[in-house]
Amino acid sequence: SMASDSTGEQSVKVVLLGDSGVGKSSLALRFVTNEFKPYSESTIGASFMSKSIRIPVSPSSSLDDKSTQQERSIGLKIWDTAGQEKYRSLAPMYYRGAQVAILVYDITVPASFVALKEWALELKHNALPDLELVICGNKSDLEQFRRVDRAVGEQYAQEMDAVYVETSAKDGEGVADMFRGVAMRVPMMGS
Ligand code: GDP
Ligand code: MG
Protein backbone atom coordinates (compact mmCIF):
# COMPACT_ATOMS: atom_id res chain seq x y z
CA SER A 1 0.00 0.00 0.00
CA MET A 2 2.76 2.45 0.87
CA ALA A 3 5.21 2.47 -1.97
CA SER A 4 7.67 4.63 -3.77
CA ASP A 5 8.32 4.73 -7.50
CA SER A 6 11.67 4.92 -9.30
CA THR A 7 11.91 8.64 -8.55
CA GLY A 8 11.59 7.89 -4.86
CA GLU A 9 8.21 9.54 -4.60
CA GLN A 10 6.05 8.14 -1.86
CA SER A 11 2.57 7.19 -2.93
CA VAL A 12 -0.59 7.09 -0.90
CA LYS A 13 -3.65 5.07 -1.74
CA VAL A 14 -6.89 6.96 -1.18
CA VAL A 15 -10.36 5.52 -1.71
CA LEU A 16 -13.56 7.54 -2.15
CA LEU A 17 -16.70 5.84 -0.81
CA GLY A 18 -20.31 6.91 -0.40
CA ASP A 19 -23.74 6.85 -2.02
CA SER A 20 -24.07 7.38 -5.70
CA GLY A 21 -24.69 11.03 -6.57
CA VAL A 22 -22.90 12.57 -3.57
CA GLY A 23 -20.06 13.87 -5.75
CA LYS A 24 -17.17 11.40 -5.36
CA SER A 25 -16.17 11.53 -9.03
CA SER A 26 -16.63 15.28 -9.07
CA LEU A 27 -14.28 15.70 -6.08
CA ALA A 28 -11.59 13.58 -7.76
CA LEU A 29 -12.00 15.50 -11.03
CA ARG A 30 -11.90 18.88 -9.27
CA PHE A 31 -8.73 17.94 -7.42
CA VAL A 32 -6.87 16.32 -10.33
CA THR A 33 -7.91 18.54 -13.27
CA ASN A 34 -9.61 21.53 -11.58
CA GLU A 35 -12.76 20.97 -13.65
CA PHE A 36 -16.41 20.47 -12.79
CA LYS A 37 -18.99 18.76 -14.96
CA PRO A 38 -22.61 19.54 -14.01
CA TYR A 39 -23.83 16.37 -15.74
CA SER A 40 -21.19 13.82 -14.85
CA GLU A 41 -21.75 10.21 -15.85
CA SER A 42 -22.15 7.73 -13.06
CA THR A 43 -19.08 5.65 -12.37
CA ILE A 44 -19.04 2.03 -13.53
CA GLY A 45 -17.18 -0.23 -11.09
CA ALA A 46 -14.42 2.15 -10.11
CA SER A 47 -12.05 4.61 -11.71
CA PHE A 48 -8.53 5.67 -10.92
CA MET A 49 -6.84 9.06 -10.98
CA SER A 50 -3.54 10.24 -9.58
CA LYS A 51 -1.86 13.50 -8.82
CA SER A 52 1.46 14.41 -7.25
CA ILE A 53 1.65 17.24 -4.78
CA ARG A 54 4.44 18.78 -2.73
CA ILE A 55 4.04 19.15 1.00
CA PRO A 56 6.36 20.30 3.80
CA VAL A 57 8.56 17.56 5.27
CA SER A 58 7.66 18.43 8.82
CA PRO A 59 4.12 19.42 9.73
CA SER A 60 5.35 22.31 11.87
CA SER A 61 7.53 23.78 9.16
CA SER A 62 4.74 26.11 8.05
CA LEU A 63 6.08 28.32 10.84
CA ASP A 64 9.62 28.16 9.48
CA ASP A 65 11.28 30.44 7.01
CA LYS A 66 9.80 29.45 3.63
CA SER A 67 13.20 29.56 1.94
CA THR A 68 14.63 26.86 4.19
CA GLN A 69 11.50 24.74 4.29
CA GLN A 70 12.03 21.23 3.00
CA GLU A 71 9.39 19.64 0.85
CA ARG A 72 8.59 16.14 -0.23
CA SER A 73 6.52 14.87 -3.08
CA ILE A 74 3.53 12.60 -2.55
CA GLY A 75 1.65 10.79 -5.29
CA LEU A 76 -2.01 10.51 -4.37
CA LYS A 77 -3.48 7.41 -6.03
CA ILE A 78 -7.21 8.03 -5.89
CA TRP A 79 -9.67 5.19 -6.35
CA ASP A 80 -13.13 6.50 -7.08
CA THR A 81 -15.73 3.80 -6.50
CA ALA A 82 -19.29 3.44 -7.77
CA GLY A 83 -21.87 3.96 -5.04
CA GLN A 84 -24.58 1.66 -6.36
CA GLU A 85 -25.60 -1.40 -4.43
CA LYS A 86 -24.71 -3.72 -7.32
CA TYR A 87 -21.04 -2.71 -7.04
CA ARG A 88 -20.93 -2.83 -3.26
CA SER A 89 -19.30 -6.25 -3.10
CA LEU A 90 -16.35 -4.82 -5.06
CA ALA A 91 -15.63 -2.12 -2.50
CA PRO A 92 -13.26 -4.20 -0.32
CA MET A 93 -10.95 -4.56 -3.30
CA TYR A 94 -10.53 -0.80 -3.24
CA TYR A 95 -10.43 -0.05 0.47
CA ARG A 96 -8.19 -2.96 1.49
CA GLY A 97 -4.66 -1.69 1.50
CA ALA A 98 -5.77 1.93 1.32
CA GLN A 99 -4.18 4.34 3.81
CA VAL A 100 -6.98 6.85 3.58
CA ALA A 101 -10.72 6.49 3.04
CA ILE A 102 -12.77 9.57 2.24
CA LEU A 103 -16.42 8.88 3.08
CA VAL A 104 -18.58 11.35 1.18
CA TYR A 105 -22.17 12.42 1.74
CA ASP A 106 -24.30 15.16 0.26
CA ILE A 107 -25.24 17.81 2.85
CA THR A 108 -28.67 18.15 1.16
CA VAL A 109 -29.50 14.40 1.33
CA PRO A 110 -29.90 12.90 4.83
CA ALA A 111 -30.09 9.34 3.39
CA SER A 112 -26.56 9.78 2.06
CA PHE A 113 -25.38 10.52 5.61
CA VAL A 114 -27.08 7.32 6.85
CA ALA A 115 -25.29 5.39 4.08
CA LEU A 116 -21.99 7.00 5.09
CA LYS A 117 -22.38 5.64 8.63
CA GLU A 118 -22.79 2.14 7.18
CA TRP A 119 -19.59 2.59 5.21
CA ALA A 120 -17.78 3.79 8.33
CA LEU A 121 -18.84 0.71 10.29
CA GLU A 122 -17.89 -1.62 7.47
CA LEU A 123 -14.44 -0.04 7.34
CA LYS A 124 -13.96 -0.27 11.10
CA HIS A 125 -14.53 -4.02 10.81
CA ASN A 126 -12.77 -4.85 7.55
CA ALA A 127 -10.11 -2.30 6.70
CA LEU A 128 -6.58 -1.73 7.96
CA PRO A 129 -6.57 -0.70 11.64
CA ASP A 130 -4.53 2.41 10.91
CA LEU A 131 -6.74 3.54 8.02
CA GLU A 132 -7.23 7.30 8.15
CA LEU A 133 -10.90 8.20 7.89
CA VAL A 134 -12.11 11.47 6.44
CA ILE A 135 -15.80 12.36 6.59
CA CYS A 136 -16.68 14.76 3.81
CA GLY A 137 -19.92 16.71 3.55
CA ASN A 138 -19.97 17.69 -0.11
CA LYS A 139 -22.05 20.28 -2.03
CA SER A 140 -21.41 23.08 0.45
CA ASP A 141 -22.41 25.50 -2.32
CA LEU A 142 -26.02 24.30 -1.78
CA GLU A 143 -26.16 25.76 1.74
CA GLN A 144 -29.75 26.97 1.29
CA PHE A 145 -30.84 23.34 0.73
CA ARG A 146 -28.78 21.88 3.58
CA ARG A 147 -30.54 19.10 5.48
CA VAL A 148 -27.65 17.69 7.55
CA ASP A 149 -26.29 20.17 10.07
CA ARG A 150 -22.56 20.64 10.08
CA ALA A 151 -22.56 19.93 13.83
CA VAL A 152 -24.12 16.49 13.21
CA GLY A 153 -21.38 15.58 10.75
CA GLU A 154 -18.66 16.90 13.04
CA GLN A 155 -20.04 15.02 16.02
CA TYR A 156 -20.11 11.74 14.11
CA ALA A 157 -16.58 12.29 12.82
CA GLN A 158 -15.40 12.84 16.38
CA GLU A 159 -17.03 9.56 17.49
CA MET A 160 -15.33 7.72 14.64
CA ASP A 161 -11.96 9.35 15.27
CA ALA A 162 -12.20 10.82 11.79
CA VAL A 163 -11.37 14.18 10.27
CA TYR A 164 -14.39 16.25 9.20
CA VAL A 165 -14.42 18.50 6.16
CA GLU A 166 -16.99 20.21 3.99
CA THR A 167 -16.34 20.69 0.30
CA SER A 168 -17.85 21.85 -2.94
CA ALA A 169 -16.65 20.08 -6.05
CA LYS A 170 -18.67 22.69 -7.94
CA ASP A 171 -16.86 25.81 -6.76
CA GLY A 172 -13.73 24.04 -5.46
CA GLU A 173 -14.19 25.10 -1.83
CA GLY A 174 -12.19 22.87 0.54
CA VAL A 175 -11.23 20.28 -2.09
CA ALA A 176 -7.48 20.88 -2.42
CA ASP A 177 -7.22 21.39 1.35
CA MET A 178 -8.90 18.04 1.95
CA PHE A 179 -6.48 16.12 -0.29
CA ARG A 180 -3.45 18.07 1.01
CA GLY A 181 -4.55 17.31 4.56
CA VAL A 182 -4.82 13.65 3.68
CA ALA A 183 -1.28 13.62 2.25
CA MET A 184 0.15 15.46 5.26
CA ARG A 185 -1.32 13.04 7.78
CA VAL A 186 0.22 9.97 6.15
CA PRO A 187 3.49 9.14 7.89
CA MET A 188 6.67 9.67 5.96
CA MET A 189 8.05 6.43 4.61
CA GLY A 190 10.67 4.93 6.87
CA SER A 191 9.48 6.83 9.93
P1 GDP B 1 -20.79 10.25 -7.53
O1 GDP B 1 -21.86 9.31 -7.98
O2 GDP B 1 -20.64 10.23 -6.03
O3 GDP B 1 -19.49 10.03 -8.24
O4 GDP B 1 -21.31 11.72 -7.88
P2 GDP B 1 -20.94 12.63 -9.14
O5 GDP B 1 -19.58 13.19 -9.00
O6 GDP B 1 -21.22 11.86 -10.39
O7 GDP B 1 -21.97 13.83 -8.95
C1 GDP B 1 -23.37 13.61 -8.95
C2 GDP B 1 -24.08 14.90 -9.35
O8 GDP B 1 -23.86 15.90 -8.36
C3 GDP B 1 -23.55 15.48 -10.67
O9 GDP B 1 -24.62 16.07 -11.36
C4 GDP B 1 -22.56 16.53 -10.20
O10 GDP B 1 -22.41 17.55 -11.15
C5 GDP B 1 -23.22 17.03 -8.93
N1 GDP B 1 -22.26 17.54 -7.94
C6 GDP B 1 -21.14 16.93 -7.51
N2 GDP B 1 -20.49 17.67 -6.60
C7 GDP B 1 -21.23 18.80 -6.45
C8 GDP B 1 -21.10 19.97 -5.63
O11 GDP B 1 -20.16 20.13 -4.84
N3 GDP B 1 -22.08 20.91 -5.73
C9 GDP B 1 -23.15 20.76 -6.58
N4 GDP B 1 -24.05 21.74 -6.61
N5 GDP B 1 -23.30 19.68 -7.36
C10 GDP B 1 -22.36 18.70 -7.30
MG1 MG C 1 -18.97 8.52 -9.56
Coordinates of N, CA and C and ligand atoms in Angstrom, one line a residue:
S1 N 0.8 -1.2 0.0 CA 0.0 0.0 0.0 C 0.9 1.3 0.0
M2 N 1.9 1.3 0.9 CA 2.8 2.5 0.9 C 3.9 2.1 0.0
A3 N 4.2 2.9 -1.0 CA 5.2 2.5 -2.0 C 5.9 3.7 -2.5
S4 N 7.1 3.5 -3.1 CA 7.7 4.6 -3.8 C 8.1 4.2 -5.2
D5 N 8.0 5.1 -6.1 CA 8.3 4.7 -7.5 C 9.8 5.0 -7.7
S6 N 10.2 4.8 -9.0 CA 11.7 4.9 -9.3 C 12.3 6.3 -9.0
T7 N 11.4 7.3 -8.9 CA 11.9 8.6 -8.5 C 12.0 8.8 -7.0
G8 N 11.6 7.8 -6.3 CA 11.6 7.9 -4.9 C 10.4 8.6 -4.3
E9 N 9.4 8.9 -5.1 CA 8.2 9.5 -4.6 C 7.3 8.6 -3.8
Q10 N 6.9 9.0 -2.7 CA 6.1 8.1 -1.9 C 4.6 8.2 -2.4
S11 N 4.0 7.1 -2.5 CA 2.6 7.2 -2.9 C 1.6 6.8 -1.8
V12 N 0.4 7.3 -1.9 CA -0.6 7.1 -0.9 C -1.9 6.7 -1.6
K13 N -2.4 5.6 -1.1 CA -3.7 5.1 -1.7 C -4.9 5.6 -1.0
V14 N -5.7 6.3 -1.7 CA -6.9 7.0 -1.2 C -8.1 6.4 -1.9
V15 N -9.1 6.0 -1.1 CA -10.4 5.5 -1.7 C -11.5 6.4 -1.4
L16 N -12.4 6.7 -2.4 CA -13.6 7.5 -2.2 C -14.8 6.6 -2.1
L17 N -15.5 6.7 -1.0 CA -16.7 5.8 -0.8 C -17.9 6.7 -0.5
G18 N -19.1 6.2 -0.7 CA -20.3 6.9 -0.4 C -21.4 6.7 -1.5
D19 N -22.6 7.1 -1.1 CA -23.7 6.9 -2.0 C -23.5 7.4 -3.4
S20 N -24.2 6.8 -4.4 CA -24.1 7.4 -5.7 C -24.8 8.8 -5.8
G21 N -24.1 9.7 -6.4 CA -24.7 11.0 -6.6 C -24.2 12.1 -5.6
V22 N -23.4 11.6 -4.6 CA -22.9 12.6 -3.6 C -21.8 13.5 -4.1
G23 N -21.1 13.0 -5.2 CA -20.1 13.9 -5.8 C -18.6 13.3 -5.6
K24 N -18.5 12.0 -5.5 CA -17.2 11.4 -5.4 C -16.3 11.6 -6.6
S25 N -16.9 11.3 -7.8 CA -16.2 11.5 -9.0 C -15.9 13.0 -9.3
S26 N -16.8 13.8 -8.9 CA -16.6 15.3 -9.1 C -15.5 15.8 -8.2
L27 N -15.4 15.3 -7.0 CA -14.3 15.7 -6.1 C -12.9 15.3 -6.7
A28 N -12.8 14.1 -7.2 CA -11.6 13.6 -7.8 C -11.2 14.4 -9.0
L29 N -12.2 14.7 -9.8 CA -12.0 15.5 -11.0 C -11.6 16.9 -10.7
R30 N -12.2 17.5 -9.7 CA -11.9 18.9 -9.3 C -10.4 18.9 -8.8
F31 N -10.1 17.9 -8.0 CA -8.7 17.9 -7.4 C -7.7 17.7 -8.5
V32 N -7.9 16.7 -9.4 CA -6.9 16.3 -10.3 C -6.8 17.3 -11.5
T33 N -7.9 17.7 -12.0 CA -7.9 18.5 -13.3 C -8.5 20.0 -13.1
N34 N -9.0 20.2 -11.9 CA -9.6 21.5 -11.6 C -10.8 21.8 -12.5
E35 N -11.5 20.8 -12.8 CA -12.8 21.0 -13.6 C -14.0 20.5 -12.9
F36 N -15.1 20.9 -13.3 CA -16.4 20.5 -12.8 C -17.4 20.2 -13.9
K37 N -18.0 19.1 -13.9 CA -19.0 18.8 -15.0 C -20.4 18.7 -14.3
P38 N -21.3 19.6 -14.7 CA -22.6 19.5 -14.0 C -23.4 18.3 -14.3
Y39 N -23.1 17.6 -15.4 CA -23.8 16.4 -15.7 C -22.8 15.2 -15.9
S40 N -22.2 14.9 -14.8 CA -21.2 13.8 -14.8 C -21.9 12.5 -15.0
E41 N -21.2 11.6 -15.7 CA -21.7 10.2 -15.9 C -21.5 9.4 -14.6
S42 N -22.4 8.5 -14.3 CA -22.1 7.7 -13.1 C -21.0 6.7 -13.3
T43 N -20.3 6.5 -12.3 CA -19.1 5.7 -12.4 C -19.5 4.2 -12.5
I44 N -18.8 3.5 -13.4 CA -19.0 2.0 -13.5 C -17.9 1.3 -12.8
G45 N -18.2 0.5 -11.8 CA -17.2 -0.2 -11.1 C -16.4 0.7 -10.3
A46 N -15.3 1.2 -10.8 CA -14.4 2.1 -10.1 C -13.5 2.8 -11.1
S47 N -13.0 4.0 -10.8 CA -12.1 4.6 -11.7 C -10.9 5.1 -10.9
F48 N -9.8 5.4 -11.6 CA -8.5 5.7 -10.9 C -8.0 7.0 -11.5
M49 N -7.5 7.8 -10.6 CA -6.8 9.1 -11.0 C -5.7 9.3 -10.0
S50 N -4.6 9.9 -10.5 CA -3.5 10.2 -9.6 C -3.0 11.6 -9.8
K51 N -2.5 12.2 -8.7 CA -1.9 13.5 -8.8 C -0.7 13.6 -7.8
S52 N 0.4 14.2 -8.2 CA 1.5 14.4 -7.3 C 1.4 15.8 -6.7
I53 N 1.6 15.9 -5.4 CA 1.7 17.2 -4.8 C 2.9 17.3 -3.9
R54 N 3.3 18.6 -3.6 CA 4.4 18.8 -2.7 C 3.9 19.3 -1.4
I55 N 4.4 18.7 -0.3 CA 4.0 19.1 1.0 C 5.3 19.3 1.9
P56 N 5.2 20.1 2.9 CA 6.4 20.3 3.8 C 6.8 19.0 4.5
V57 N 8.1 18.8 4.6 CA 8.6 17.6 5.3 C 8.1 17.4 6.7
S58 N 8.1 18.5 7.5 CA 7.7 18.4 8.8 C 6.4 19.3 9.0
P59 N 5.4 18.7 9.7 CA 4.1 19.4 9.7 C 4.2 20.8 10.3
S60 N 5.2 21.0 11.2 CA 5.4 22.3 11.9 C 6.1 23.3 11.0
S61 N 6.6 22.9 9.9 CA 7.5 23.8 9.2 C 6.8 24.9 8.5
S62 N 5.5 25.0 8.6 CA 4.7 26.1 8.1 C 5.1 27.4 8.8
L63 N 5.7 27.2 10.0 CA 6.1 28.3 10.8 C 7.5 28.8 10.5
D64 N 8.2 27.9 9.8 CA 9.6 28.2 9.5 C 9.8 29.1 8.3
D65 N 11.0 29.6 8.2 CA 11.3 30.4 7.0 C 11.0 29.6 5.7
K66 N 10.2 30.2 4.9 CA 9.8 29.5 3.6 C 11.0 29.0 2.8
S67 N 12.1 29.9 2.8 CA 13.2 29.6 1.9 C 14.0 28.3 2.4
T68 N 13.9 28.0 3.7 CA 14.6 26.9 4.2 C 13.7 25.6 4.4
Q69 N 12.5 25.8 4.1 CA 11.5 24.7 4.3 C 11.7 23.6 3.3
Q70 N 11.8 22.4 3.9 CA 12.0 21.2 3.0 C 10.7 20.7 2.6
E71 N 10.6 20.2 1.3 CA 9.4 19.6 0.8 C 9.6 18.2 0.4
R72 N 8.5 17.5 0.4 CA 8.6 16.1 -0.2 C 7.4 16.0 -1.2
S73 N 7.6 15.1 -2.1 CA 6.5 14.9 -3.1 C 5.7 13.6 -2.7
I74 N 4.4 13.7 -2.8 CA 3.5 12.6 -2.6 C 2.6 12.4 -3.8
G75 N 2.6 11.1 -4.2 CA 1.6 10.8 -5.3 C 0.4 10.2 -4.7
L76 N -0.7 11.0 -4.9 CA -2.0 10.5 -4.4 C -2.6 9.6 -5.4
K77 N -2.9 8.4 -5.1 CA -3.5 7.4 -6.0 C -4.9 7.3 -5.6
I78 N -5.8 7.9 -6.3 CA -7.2 8.0 -5.9 C -8.1 7.0 -6.6
W79 N -8.7 6.2 -5.8 CA -9.7 5.2 -6.3 C -11.1 5.7 -6.1
D80 N -11.8 6.0 -7.1 CA -13.1 6.5 -7.1 C -14.1 5.3 -7.3
T81 N -14.9 5.0 -6.3 CA -15.7 3.8 -6.5 C -17.1 4.2 -6.9
A82 N -17.9 3.2 -7.4 CA -19.3 3.4 -7.8 C -20.1 3.2 -6.5
G83 N -21.1 4.1 -6.3 CA -21.9 4.0 -5.0 C -23.0 3.0 -5.1
Q84 N -23.4 2.5 -6.3 CA -24.6 1.7 -6.4 C -24.4 0.3 -5.7
E85 N -25.5 -0.1 -5.2 CA -25.6 -1.4 -4.4 C -25.0 -2.5 -5.2
K86 N -25.2 -2.6 -6.5 CA -24.7 -3.7 -7.3 C -23.2 -3.8 -7.3
Y87 N -22.5 -2.7 -7.1 CA -21.0 -2.7 -7.0 C -20.5 -2.8 -5.6
R88 N -21.4 -2.9 -4.6 CA -20.9 -2.8 -3.3 C -19.9 -3.9 -2.9
S89 N -20.2 -5.1 -3.4 CA -19.3 -6.3 -3.1 C -17.9 -6.0 -3.6
L90 N -17.7 -5.1 -4.5 CA -16.4 -4.8 -5.1 C -15.6 -3.9 -4.2
A91 N -16.3 -3.2 -3.3 CA -15.6 -2.1 -2.5 C -14.4 -2.6 -1.7
P92 N -14.4 -3.8 -1.1 CA -13.3 -4.2 -0.3 C -12.0 -4.2 -1.1
M93 N -12.1 -4.5 -2.4 CA -11.0 -4.6 -3.3 C -10.3 -3.2 -3.3
Y94 N -11.1 -2.2 -3.2 CA -10.5 -0.8 -3.2 C -10.1 -0.3 -1.9
Y95 N -10.8 -0.6 -0.8 CA -10.4 -0.1 0.5 C -9.4 -0.9 1.2
R96 N -9.2 -2.2 0.9 CA -8.2 -3.0 1.5 C -6.9 -2.4 1.0
G97 N -6.0 -2.2 1.9 CA -4.7 -1.7 1.5 C -4.6 -0.2 1.3
A98 N -5.8 0.5 1.4 CA -5.8 1.9 1.3 C -5.3 2.5 2.6
Q99 N -4.6 3.6 2.6 CA -4.2 4.3 3.8 C -5.2 5.3 4.2
V100 N -6.0 5.8 3.3 CA -7.0 6.8 3.6 C -8.3 6.5 2.9
A101 N -9.4 6.6 3.6 CA -10.7 6.5 3.0 C -11.5 7.8 3.3
I102 N -11.9 8.4 2.2 CA -12.8 9.6 2.2 C -14.2 9.1 2.1
L103 N -15.0 9.3 3.1 CA -16.4 8.9 3.1 C -17.2 10.1 2.8
V104 N -17.9 10.1 1.7 CA -18.6 11.3 1.2 C -20.1 11.2 1.3
Y105 N -20.7 12.3 1.8 CA -22.2 12.4 1.7 C -22.5 13.8 1.2
D106 N -23.8 13.9 0.8 CA -24.3 15.2 0.3 C -25.1 15.9 1.4
I107 N -24.6 17.1 1.7 CA -25.2 17.8 2.9 C -26.7 18.1 2.7
T108 N -27.2 17.9 1.4 CA -28.7 18.2 1.2 C -29.5 16.9 1.2
V109 N -28.8 15.7 1.4 CA -29.5 14.4 1.3 C -29.2 13.6 2.6
P110 N -30.1 13.6 3.6 CA -29.9 12.9 4.8 C -29.6 11.4 4.6
A111 N -30.3 10.8 3.6 CA -30.1 9.3 3.4 C -28.6 9.1 3.0
S112 N -28.0 10.0 2.4 CA -26.6 9.8 2.1 C -25.7 9.8 3.3
F113 N -26.1 10.5 4.3 CA -25.4 10.5 5.6 C -25.6 9.2 6.3
V114 N -26.8 8.6 6.3 CA -27.1 7.3 6.9 C -26.2 6.3 6.2
A115 N -26.1 6.3 4.8 CA -25.3 5.4 4.1 C -23.8 5.5 4.5
L116 N -23.4 6.8 4.7 CA -22.0 7.0 5.1 C -21.7 6.3 6.4
K117 N -22.6 6.3 7.3 CA -22.4 5.6 8.6 C -22.2 4.1 8.4
E118 N -23.0 3.6 7.5 CA -22.8 2.1 7.2 C -21.4 1.9 6.6
W119 N -21.0 2.7 5.7 CA -19.6 2.6 5.2 C -18.6 2.7 6.3
A120 N -18.7 3.6 7.2 CA -17.8 3.8 8.3 C -17.7 2.5 9.2
L121 N -18.8 1.9 9.5 CA -18.8 0.7 10.3 C -18.2 -0.4 9.5
E122 N -18.5 -0.6 8.3 CA -17.9 -1.6 7.5 C -16.4 -1.5 7.5
L123 N -15.9 -0.3 7.4 CA -14.4 0.0 7.3 C -13.8 -0.4 8.7
K124 N -14.5 0.0 9.8 CA -14.0 -0.3 11.1 C -13.7 -1.8 11.3
H125 N -14.6 -2.6 10.6 CA -14.5 -4.0 10.8 C -13.6 -4.7 9.8
N126 N -13.5 -4.1 8.6 CA -12.8 -4.9 7.6 C -11.5 -4.2 7.0
A127 N -11.3 -3.0 7.3 CA -10.1 -2.3 6.7 C -8.9 -2.3 7.6
L128 N -7.8 -1.8 7.2 CA -6.6 -1.7 8.0 C -6.9 -1.0 9.2
P129 N -6.3 -1.4 10.4 CA -6.6 -0.7 11.6 C -6.1 0.7 11.6
D130 N -5.1 1.0 10.9 CA -4.5 2.4 10.9 C -5.0 3.2 9.7
L131 N -6.1 2.8 9.1 CA -6.7 3.5 8.0 C -7.2 4.9 8.5
E132 N -6.8 5.9 7.8 CA -7.2 7.3 8.2 C -8.6 7.5 7.6
L133 N -9.5 7.9 8.4 CA -10.9 8.2 7.9 C -11.1 9.7 7.8
V134 N -11.7 10.1 6.6 CA -12.1 11.5 6.4 C -13.6 11.4 6.1
I135 N -14.4 12.2 6.9 CA -15.8 12.4 6.6 C -16.0 13.7 5.9
C136 N -16.6 13.6 4.7 CA -16.7 14.8 3.8 C -18.1 15.1 3.5
G137 N -18.6 16.2 3.9 CA -19.9 16.7 3.6 C -19.8 17.5 2.3
N138 N -20.2 17.0 1.2 CA -20.0 17.7 -0.1 C -21.2 18.5 -0.5
K139 N -21.0 19.4 -1.5 CA -22.1 20.3 -2.0 C -22.3 21.4 -1.1
S140 N -21.3 22.0 -0.5 CA -21.4 23.1 0.5 C -21.9 24.3 -0.3
D141 N -21.8 24.4 -1.6 CA -22.4 25.5 -2.3 C -23.9 25.5 -2.3
L142 N -24.5 24.4 -1.9 CA -26.0 24.3 -1.8 C -26.5 24.5 -0.4
E143 N -25.8 25.5 0.3 CA -26.2 25.8 1.7 C -27.7 26.0 2.0
Q144 N -28.3 26.7 1.1 CA -29.7 27.0 1.3 C -30.6 25.7 1.3
F145 N -30.1 24.6 0.8 CA -30.8 23.3 0.7 C -30.3 22.3 1.7
R146 N -29.4 22.8 2.6 CA -28.8 21.9 3.6 C -29.8 21.2 4.4
R147 N -29.6 19.9 4.6 CA -30.5 19.1 5.5 C -29.8 18.2 6.5
V148 N -28.4 18.3 6.5 CA -27.6 17.7 7.5 C -26.8 18.8 8.2
D149 N -27.0 19.1 9.4 CA -26.3 20.2 10.1 C -24.8 19.8 10.1
R150 N -24.0 20.8 10.0 CA -22.6 20.6 10.1 C -22.2 20.0 11.4
A151 N -22.9 20.4 12.5 CA -22.6 19.9 13.8 C -22.8 18.4 13.9
V152 N -23.8 17.9 13.2 CA -24.1 16.5 13.2 C -23.0 15.7 12.5
G153 N -22.5 16.2 11.4 CA -21.4 15.6 10.8 C -20.1 15.6 11.6
E154 N -19.9 16.8 12.2 CA -18.7 16.9 13.0 C -18.7 16.0 14.2
Q155 N -19.9 15.9 14.9 CA -20.0 15.0 16.0 C -19.8 13.6 15.7
Y156 N -20.3 13.1 14.5 CA -20.1 11.7 14.1 C -18.6 11.5 13.8
A157 N -18.0 12.4 13.1 CA -16.6 12.3 12.8 C -15.8 12.1 14.1
Q158 N -16.1 12.9 15.1 CA -15.4 12.8 16.4 C -15.5 11.4 17.0
E159 N -16.8 10.9 17.0 CA -17.0 9.6 17.5 C -16.2 8.5 16.8
M160 N -16.0 8.7 15.5 CA -15.3 7.7 14.6 C -13.8 8.0 14.6
D161 N -13.4 9.0 15.3 CA -12.0 9.4 15.3 C -11.5 9.7 13.8
A162 N -12.4 10.4 13.2 CA -12.2 10.8 11.8 C -12.1 12.3 11.7
V163 N -11.5 12.8 10.6 CA -11.4 14.2 10.3 C -12.7 14.6 9.6
Y164 N -13.2 15.8 9.9 CA -14.4 16.2 9.2 C -14.1 17.4 8.3
V165 N -14.6 17.4 7.1 CA -14.4 18.5 6.2 C -15.7 18.7 5.4
E166 N -15.9 20.0 4.9 CA -17.0 20.2 4.0 C -16.4 20.8 2.7
T167 N -16.9 20.3 1.6 CA -16.3 20.7 0.3 C -17.4 21.1 -0.7
S168 N -17.0 21.7 -1.8 CA -17.9 21.8 -2.9 C -17.0 21.5 -4.2
A169 N -17.3 20.4 -4.8 CA -16.6 20.1 -6.1 C -17.0 21.1 -7.1
K170 N -18.2 21.7 -6.9 CA -18.7 22.7 -7.9 C -17.8 24.0 -7.9
D171 N -17.7 24.6 -6.8 CA -16.9 25.8 -6.8 C -15.4 25.6 -6.2
G172 N -15.1 24.4 -5.9 CA -13.7 24.0 -5.5 C -13.4 24.2 -4.0
E173 N -14.4 24.8 -3.3 CA -14.2 25.1 -1.8 C -13.8 23.9 -1.0
G174 N -12.6 23.9 -0.4 CA -12.2 22.9 0.5 C -11.6 21.6 -0.1
V175 N -11.6 21.5 -1.4 CA -11.2 20.3 -2.1 C -9.7 20.1 -2.0
A176 N -8.9 21.0 -2.5 CA -7.5 20.9 -2.4 C -7.0 20.7 -1.0
D177 N -7.6 21.5 -0.1 CA -7.2 21.4 1.4 C -7.5 20.0 1.9
M178 N -8.6 19.4 1.5 CA -8.9 18.0 2.0 C -7.8 17.1 1.5
F179 N -7.5 17.1 0.2 CA -6.5 16.1 -0.3 C -5.1 16.4 0.3
R180 N -4.8 17.7 0.4 CA -3.5 18.1 1.0 C -3.4 17.6 2.5
G181 N -4.5 17.8 3.2 CA -4.5 17.3 4.6 C -4.3 15.8 4.7
V182 N -5.0 15.1 3.7 CA -4.8 13.7 3.7 C -3.3 13.3 3.5
A183 N -2.7 13.9 2.5 CA -1.3 13.6 2.3 C -0.4 13.9 3.5
M184 N -0.7 15.0 4.1 CA 0.1 15.5 5.3 C 0.0 14.6 6.5
R185 N -1.1 13.9 6.6 CA -1.3 13.0 7.8 C -0.7 11.6 7.6
V186 N -0.4 11.3 6.4 CA 0.2 10.0 6.1 C 1.7 10.0 6.6
P187 N 2.1 9.1 7.4 CA 3.5 9.1 7.9 C 4.5 9.0 6.7
M188 N 5.6 9.7 6.9 CA 6.7 9.7 6.0 C 7.3 8.3 5.9
M189 N 7.5 7.8 4.7 CA 8.0 6.4 4.6 C 9.3 6.3 5.4
G190 N 9.5 5.2 6.1 CA 10.7 4.9 6.9 C 10.6 5.5 8.3
S191 N 9.6 6.3 8.6 CA 9.5 6.8 9.9 C 8.4 6.1 10.7
Ligands
GDP1 P1 -20.8 10.3 -7.5 O1 -21.9 9.3 -8.0 O2 -20.6 10.2 -6.0 O3 -19.5 10.0 -8.2 O4 -21.3 11.7 -7.9 P2 -20.9 12.6 -9.1 O5 -19.6 13.2 -9.0 O6 -21.2 11.9 -10.4 O7 -22.0 13.8 -8.9 C1 -23.4 13.6 -8.9 C2 -24.1 14.9 -9.4 O8 -23.9 15.9 -8.4 C3 -23.5 15.5 -10.7 O9 -24.6 16.1 -11.4 C4 -22.6 16.5 -10.2 O10 -22.4 17.5 -11.2 C5 -23.2 17.0 -8.9 N1 -22.3 17.5 -7.9 C6 -21.1 16.9 -7.5 N2 -20.5 17.7 -6.6 C7 -21.2 18.8 -6.4 C8 -21.1 20.0 -5.6 O11 -20.2 20.1 -4.8 N3 -22.1 20.9 -5.7 C9 -23.1 20.8 -6.6 N4 -24.0 21.7 -6.6 N5 -23.3 19.7 -7.4 C10 -22.4 18.7 -7.3
MG2 MG -19.0 8.5 -9.6

